[in-house]
XYZ file of C-alpha atoms in Angstrom:
498
model
C 127.569 72.587 50.004
C 124.997 69.799 49.767
C 121.372 70.908 49.412
C 118.172 69.226 50.523
C 115.156 70.243 48.466
C 112.474 71.764 50.623
C 108.799 70.770 50.293
C 107.224 72.215 47.206
C 103.842 72.535 48.903
C 104.955 75.397 51.161
C 103.157 77.995 49.022
C 99.984 75.959 49.603
C 100.105 76.712 53.336
C 97.504 78.941 54.960
C 100.051 81.100 56.760
C 103.778 81.287 57.384
C 105.953 82.579 60.196
C 109.468 83.683 59.280
C 111.971 83.729 62.120
C 115.241 85.426 61.257
C 118.501 85.477 63.150
C 121.487 87.394 61.861
C 125.221 86.985 62.083
C 125.539 90.385 60.364
C 124.190 93.886 61.141
C 120.407 94.445 61.077
C 120.510 96.418 57.811
C 121.924 93.360 56.043
C 119.099 91.225 57.407
C 116.264 93.230 55.906
C 117.031 92.561 52.248
C 116.972 88.763 51.944
C 114.302 88.117 54.552
C 112.240 90.988 53.206
C 112.395 89.523 49.701
C 111.350 86.136 51.039
C 108.413 87.674 52.925
C 107.385 89.728 49.909
C 107.492 86.686 47.635
C 105.348 84.662 50.020
C 102.869 87.513 50.382
C 102.750 87.758 46.597
C 101.631 84.146 46.733
C 98.731 85.379 48.906
C 100.089 83.924 52.121
C 99.693 85.745 55.432
C 103.265 86.234 56.663
C 104.409 87.096 60.165
C 108.032 88.274 60.308
C 109.774 87.797 63.650
C 113.295 88.378 64.889
C 115.086 85.584 66.730
C 113.955 85.577 70.365
C 110.663 87.356 69.637
C 107.257 85.724 69.936
C 106.902 83.301 67.035
C 103.379 81.938 67.322
C 100.848 82.704 64.606
C 97.275 81.486 65.178
C 96.770 80.201 61.647
C 100.327 79.326 60.671
C 101.029 75.996 59.028
C 104.773 76.544 58.743
C 107.587 78.172 60.614
C 110.490 79.092 58.381
C 113.651 79.834 60.306
C 116.219 81.594 58.163
C 119.748 82.188 59.356
C 121.359 85.138 57.611
C 125.120 85.217 57.113
C 127.538 87.615 55.464
C 129.091 85.066 53.143
C 129.087 81.420 52.149
C 132.232 81.035 54.232
C 130.212 81.830 57.368
C 127.635 79.213 56.354
C 130.079 76.315 56.593
C 129.557 75.502 60.238
C 126.282 76.893 61.525
C 124.628 73.819 62.964
C 124.711 75.169 66.516
C 123.011 78.485 65.838
C 120.647 76.902 63.351
C 119.670 74.252 65.843
C 119.128 76.839 68.551
C 117.009 78.855 66.167
C 114.891 75.890 65.134
C 114.452 74.707 68.728
C 113.345 78.165 69.837
C 110.889 78.358 66.967
C 109.526 74.946 67.884
C 109.128 75.786 71.555
C 107.538 79.183 71.036
C 105.181 77.913 68.342
C 104.173 74.946 70.506
C 105.652 72.337 68.165
C 107.400 69.624 70.127
C 106.889 66.224 68.552
C 106.293 64.584 65.169
C 107.621 67.498 63.137
C 109.361 67.316 59.803
C 112.487 69.431 59.536
C 114.249 70.079 56.276
C 117.707 71.587 56.150
C 119.229 73.334 53.165
C 122.779 74.608 53.233
C 122.914 76.597 50.030
C 122.424 80.305 49.580
C 119.854 79.722 46.845
C 117.709 77.329 48.875
C 114.760 79.696 49.065
C 114.328 79.421 45.301
C 112.295 76.238 45.776
C 110.012 78.065 48.187
C 109.144 81.229 46.374
C 111.291 81.711 43.307
C 113.594 84.277 44.907
C 117.297 84.093 45.636
C 118.155 86.038 48.791
C 121.917 86.139 48.415
C 122.605 86.123 52.141
C 120.461 83.172 53.216
C 122.758 80.525 54.639
C 120.203 77.957 55.761
C 116.552 77.315 56.329
C 114.659 75.070 58.715
C 111.136 74.218 57.673
C 108.824 73.070 60.446
C 105.442 71.829 59.346
C 102.594 71.887 61.832
C 100.608 69.434 59.735
C 102.840 66.565 60.770
C 101.297 66.829 64.228
C 98.065 65.774 62.564
C 97.701 61.990 62.297
C 95.715 62.340 59.111
C 98.443 64.321 57.440
C 101.082 61.829 58.529
C 99.272 58.783 57.151
C 95.698 58.411 55.964
C 95.163 62.017 54.916
C 98.341 62.198 52.865
C 97.511 58.915 51.137
C 93.937 59.969 50.434
C 95.086 63.268 48.961
C 97.684 61.556 46.773
C 95.227 58.959 45.478
C 92.468 61.429 44.644
C 94.886 63.839 42.945
C 96.666 61.232 40.838
C 93.826 58.830 40.080
C 90.713 61.024 40.372
C 88.677 58.092 41.677
C 86.401 57.889 44.744
C 88.405 57.697 47.975
C 86.796 56.705 51.283
C 88.407 57.216 54.692
C 87.401 55.210 57.733
C 88.377 55.350 61.397
C 87.271 54.400 64.897
C 84.642 57.120 65.258
C 82.857 59.747 63.201
C 84.819 62.632 64.720
C 88.091 61.197 63.425
C 86.561 60.467 60.057
C 85.269 64.031 59.775
C 88.668 65.370 60.754
C 90.414 63.316 58.096
C 87.970 64.197 55.331
C 88.061 67.838 56.418
C 91.848 67.911 56.188
C 91.843 66.511 52.651
C 89.093 68.913 51.580
C 91.077 71.763 53.098
C 94.172 70.823 51.132
C 92.117 70.726 47.930
C 90.679 74.162 48.767
C 94.223 75.445 49.194
C 95.204 74.120 45.775
C 92.226 75.983 44.306
C 93.070 79.220 46.121
C 96.641 78.973 44.858
C 95.343 78.380 41.326
C 97.146 75.056 41.155
C 93.871 73.502 40.026
C 90.668 75.033 38.738
C 87.626 75.594 40.916
C 85.763 73.023 38.842
C 88.430 70.394 39.404
C 88.523 71.255 43.089
C 84.801 70.610 43.359
C 85.190 67.290 41.577
C 88.064 66.181 43.815
C 86.245 67.168 47.019
C 83.198 65.195 45.923
C 85.394 62.132 45.446
C 86.660 62.136 49.054
C 84.212 60.891 51.669
C 84.362 59.013 54.963
C 82.442 56.535 57.055
C 82.825 54.408 60.172
C 80.941 51.609 58.428
C 83.323 49.362 56.508
C 80.468 48.246 54.262
C 81.211 51.345 52.173
C 84.230 49.413 50.865
C 82.022 46.767 49.274
C 82.675 48.026 45.736
C 86.292 49.121 46.290
C 88.998 47.973 43.891
C 91.826 48.815 46.312
C 91.988 49.151 50.109
C 95.149 50.443 51.795
C 95.641 50.343 55.545
C 97.785 52.858 57.415
C 97.003 52.041 61.045
C 99.417 51.810 63.972
C 102.394 49.458 63.555
C 100.885 46.584 65.497
C 100.545 43.233 63.738
C 97.372 42.151 65.538
C 95.651 45.438 64.771
C 96.564 45.197 61.092
C 95.362 41.580 60.937
C 92.041 42.612 62.468
C 91.654 45.440 59.969
C 92.278 43.169 56.985
C 89.946 40.474 58.330
C 87.187 43.027 58.760
C 87.753 44.542 55.317
C 87.886 41.161 53.577
C 84.452 40.319 54.897
C 82.880 43.136 52.861
C 85.038 43.627 49.745
C 84.916 41.640 46.519
C 87.200 38.683 45.878
C 89.235 40.749 43.418
C 89.844 43.766 45.669
C 93.559 44.459 46.192
C 94.614 44.772 49.860
C 97.644 47.000 50.478
C 99.544 47.697 53.678
C 101.697 50.761 54.320
C 103.674 48.966 57.022
C 107.308 50.017 57.346
C 108.690 46.972 59.137
C 106.091 44.279 59.893
C 105.601 41.021 58.014
C 103.157 41.341 55.128
C 102.834 37.553 55.011
C 101.805 37.470 58.675
C 99.150 40.114 57.988
C 97.704 37.869 55.281
C 97.503 34.820 57.556
C 93.935 33.741 58.168
C 92.504 35.581 55.176
C 90.401 33.758 52.619
C 92.411 35.348 49.809
C 95.927 36.007 51.116
C 97.224 36.120 47.552
C 95.920 39.680 47.096
C 97.842 41.258 50.006
C 100.823 43.414 48.992
C 103.191 45.654 50.919
C 102.928 49.251 49.673
C 105.361 51.302 51.738
C 105.418 55.068 51.168
C 107.889 57.492 52.735
C 107.006 60.649 54.593
C 106.030 63.183 53.359
C 104.055 61.056 50.909
C 103.547 63.744 48.283
C 107.249 64.528 48.046
C 109.235 61.341 48.631
C 109.434 59.498 45.296
C 110.207 56.001 46.584
C 107.610 53.266 46.951
C 108.750 49.885 48.319
C 106.448 47.162 46.987
C 106.756 43.970 49.033
C 105.680 40.593 47.712
C 104.411 38.377 50.509
C 104.749 34.592 50.531
C 101.405 34.020 48.845
C 101.031 37.206 46.782
C 100.089 36.249 43.233
C 101.411 37.756 40.017
C 98.188 39.583 39.186
C 98.104 41.385 42.543
C 101.775 42.315 42.306
C 101.404 43.608 38.746
C 98.381 45.642 39.788
C 100.344 47.163 42.671
C 103.146 48.215 40.316
C 100.671 49.680 37.817
C 99.054 51.611 40.649
C 102.424 52.892 41.878
C 103.228 54.089 38.369
C 99.920 55.943 38.179
C 100.771 57.581 41.500
C 104.050 58.731 39.862
C 106.279 56.902 42.321
C 109.558 55.106 41.696
C 108.668 51.522 42.604
C 111.167 48.940 43.823
C 110.235 45.282 44.294
C 111.366 44.018 47.689
C 111.052 40.729 49.497
C 108.774 40.550 52.510
C 111.660 40.805 54.960
C 111.898 42.836 58.201
C 111.943 46.603 57.474
C 112.375 45.936 53.715
C 115.344 48.006 52.427
C 115.591 51.601 53.653
C 114.608 51.113 57.283
C 116.707 47.976 57.582
C 119.857 49.694 56.325
C 119.287 52.950 58.190
C 118.629 51.164 61.469
C 121.855 49.174 61.139
C 123.824 52.221 59.983
C 122.710 54.585 62.735
C 122.629 51.824 65.339
C 126.407 51.564 65.111
C 126.728 55.301 65.698
C 124.558 55.305 68.804
C 126.335 52.168 70.035
C 129.656 54.032 69.793
C 128.178 56.802 71.911
C 126.951 54.302 74.509
C 130.463 52.846 74.625
C 131.928 56.200 75.628
C 132.538 58.198 72.455
C 131.947 61.883 73.233
C 128.697 63.293 71.911
C 130.291 65.942 69.703
C 132.528 63.302 68.067
C 129.600 60.951 67.494
C 127.348 63.699 66.158
C 129.926 64.888 63.612
C 131.273 61.484 62.625
C 129.146 61.169 59.476
C 129.580 64.780 58.316
C 132.117 63.888 55.568
C 129.403 61.852 53.841
C 127.177 64.897 53.378
C 123.998 63.273 54.746
C 120.903 65.495 55.115
C 121.140 65.538 58.902
C 123.333 64.255 61.717
C 122.544 61.080 63.690
C 121.089 62.615 66.844
C 119.165 65.306 64.972
C 117.585 62.486 62.954
C 116.896 60.547 66.157
C 115.099 63.536 67.648
C 113.169 64.068 64.425
C 112.007 60.455 64.227
C 111.317 60.372 67.954
C 112.996 58.141 70.538
C 109.948 55.900 70.905
C 109.566 55.262 67.165
C 113.290 54.664 66.740
C 113.369 52.251 69.673
C 110.309 50.398 68.351
C 111.989 49.922 64.959
C 115.222 48.827 66.613
C 113.219 46.315 68.659
C 111.656 44.854 65.527
C 115.068 44.446 63.935
C 116.618 43.057 67.131
C 113.907 40.426 67.264
C 114.650 39.441 63.662
C 118.465 39.684 63.778
C 119.641 39.792 67.411
C 123.272 39.190 66.469
C 123.495 42.421 64.415
C 120.865 44.790 65.781
C 121.296 45.691 69.424
C 118.940 47.550 71.733
C 120.370 50.606 73.456
C 119.630 50.647 77.173
C 120.107 54.397 77.087
C 117.349 54.706 74.490
C 115.166 52.394 76.528
C 115.506 54.640 79.581
C 114.764 57.726 77.484
C 111.598 56.157 76.084
C 110.456 54.924 79.487
C 110.937 58.429 80.921
C 108.589 59.882 78.301
C 111.202 62.406 77.174
C 110.876 63.516 73.553
C 113.464 66.318 73.391
C 117.012 64.984 73.188
C 119.038 68.003 72.144
C 119.641 71.557 73.289
C 121.393 74.286 71.285
C 123.036 76.795 73.588
C 126.489 76.916 72.057
C 128.361 76.326 68.835
C 127.100 72.743 68.574
C 124.038 70.920 69.914
C 124.352 68.959 73.128
C 122.381 66.302 74.963
C 119.908 67.975 77.313
C 120.648 67.787 81.036
C 117.468 65.765 81.560
C 118.504 63.150 79.010
C 122.134 63.111 80.148
C 120.981 62.229 83.659
C 119.295 59.116 82.284
C 122.317 57.848 80.386
C 125.137 55.545 81.333
C 128.112 55.429 78.988
C 131.207 53.259 78.888
C 134.891 54.092 78.838
C 135.833 52.894 75.348
C 135.707 55.989 73.124
C 136.267 55.963 69.368
C 137.449 58.652 66.977
C 135.115 60.151 64.410
C 136.837 58.248 61.618
C 136.443 54.999 63.535
C 132.737 55.628 64.139
C 132.121 56.453 60.481
C 133.998 53.412 59.207
C 132.239 51.203 61.728
C 128.874 52.385 60.413
C 129.935 51.918 56.785
C 131.268 48.436 57.531
C 127.940 47.523 59.092
C 125.874 48.791 56.180
C 128.167 46.999 53.696
C 127.639 43.764 55.610
C 123.878 44.283 55.751
C 123.595 45.192 52.076
C 125.465 42.019 51.097
C 123.204 39.918 53.332
C 120.128 41.498 51.771
C 121.344 40.640 48.283
C 122.185 37.082 49.343
C 118.718 36.751 50.908
C 117.035 38.087 47.782
C 115.488 41.099 49.508
C 116.152 42.941 46.237
C 117.373 41.679 42.886
C 120.468 43.823 42.405
C 122.746 46.372 44.109
C 121.203 49.100 41.956
C 117.885 48.505 43.744
C 119.572 49.242 47.064
C 121.117 52.383 45.590
C 117.770 53.604 44.281
C 116.065 52.990 47.608
C 118.720 54.819 49.589
C 118.859 57.756 47.184
C 115.095 58.270 46.957
C 113.992 57.088 50.397
C 116.851 57.882 52.779
C 118.508 60.969 51.336
C 121.803 59.254 50.533
C 123.790 62.010 48.780
C 123.566 61.875 45.003
C 127.128 63.077 44.590
C 128.389 59.831 46.159
C 126.901 57.910 43.240
C 124.799 55.503 45.281
C 125.542 53.472 48.403
C 127.067 50.374 46.820
C 129.376 52.252 44.399
C 130.637 54.329 47.325
C 131.343 51.188 49.352
C 133.166 49.746 46.342
C 135.260 52.863 45.690
C 136.351 53.144 49.322
C 137.319 49.463 49.477
C 134.796 48.842 52.247
C 132.800 46.196 50.401
C 135.813 44.023 49.568
C 137.319 44.376 53.021
C 134.062 43.505 54.803
C 132.391 41.048 52.441
C 135.287 39.823 50.316
C 133.904 41.136 47.028
C 132.591 44.211 45.282
C 128.916 44.952 44.764
C 129.471 46.148 41.180
C 132.112 45.334 38.540
C 135.026 47.775 38.193
C 134.043 50.628 35.940
C 130.368 50.622 37.005
C 129.916 53.918 38.889
C 133.681 53.833 39.471
C 136.921 54.316 37.586
C 137.922 51.173 35.636
C 141.019 49.410 36.881
């Protein structure tokens, strides 16, 4: 079965809750979960062990680990329903409802990446990180921690008020303290790193900065205001970076005295773990600024891909088109269970609606709106998603059976058609769409070569490694030639020679 590596920073948490549900007798449950708990406690982590249905909350817990125990690998083949129910219960009882990161591993040895143990009966694990409720951990804090760890240079956080600044600096300091307590770094280095991270509401503290990176809300006017304010205090040689995921970098640079130093610098969440960095060259970005951005990305130990300043760059553009076709099939009348399982043969990290709930309906609809504005003929806006967002609902799925289902509240908001598709039809429709979009991106010069698309999708979107990259897969299945009239790669490149 395909495995998704779980975050390596779990042992750096302050506390962990383990929630265990068993498809086998209780005596079989104790061994694997007990070994996991013992290993985490050996790592000096407070551990609270709970049975499924018991109270899950832990006052200091950073993580909830939900482990489903099965008798054999055979029983682990189709556990999405019980796993989803388990994860949802853990979320509800621990008070985690939105902006959570969930990792799914389907191999019996998945716990090895957590604590170095191999509980033979563990079929799957959901990891739910409380930190992703914290805006600093989701953006500024993660970036600040990465920069100070990799570069060991002064890092200054700023925000609207001192309380937010203090919260951000405090979070980064806390993460450094955790690294010290876990003996990942020495106490001396911890002191040096803490001293390098400060904060202020006064942007004049950036006057001697070499690099400024913004990670504010995805609103073009707000980002333009931030850059205008920063440019008024920094030197003429200071590099200005934006972590935007979909907005125009060139538009952000409009009105600046030195637009040539603005570069797109798009990380993927969680920043410390996702290796991809999309570096976008705006219309007036000069060679020196671009080269500096790549050198910086290398120092941060990221895999950098040069992309054109085009809507949503590479990963978000392809994913939005890909998953948009799946949700469109549902709106047209394809049953939910068919739609949800349609992509399973590809071995993606998670199913379409689980991903939609993870990202959040509002965020997904906002991204779809950006793409619809740019390419209205290919990116549609789902009226069902619009109604969900307008209702304020954030929970889409319920697990009370073998498979997840749309909640009654969400179902009442939806209107579907009477033109259902089969799972194979939905999957091929999505693959056809992504083949078309990938070809357009190459023709537009968004990236230089198909291999750039493959790298982005592997490292930024979780495209399964065993498929050999997106474009080789489309070539091998005949999709690229049927949709676009030609292959992405010559025969024999990531395929069997003809």
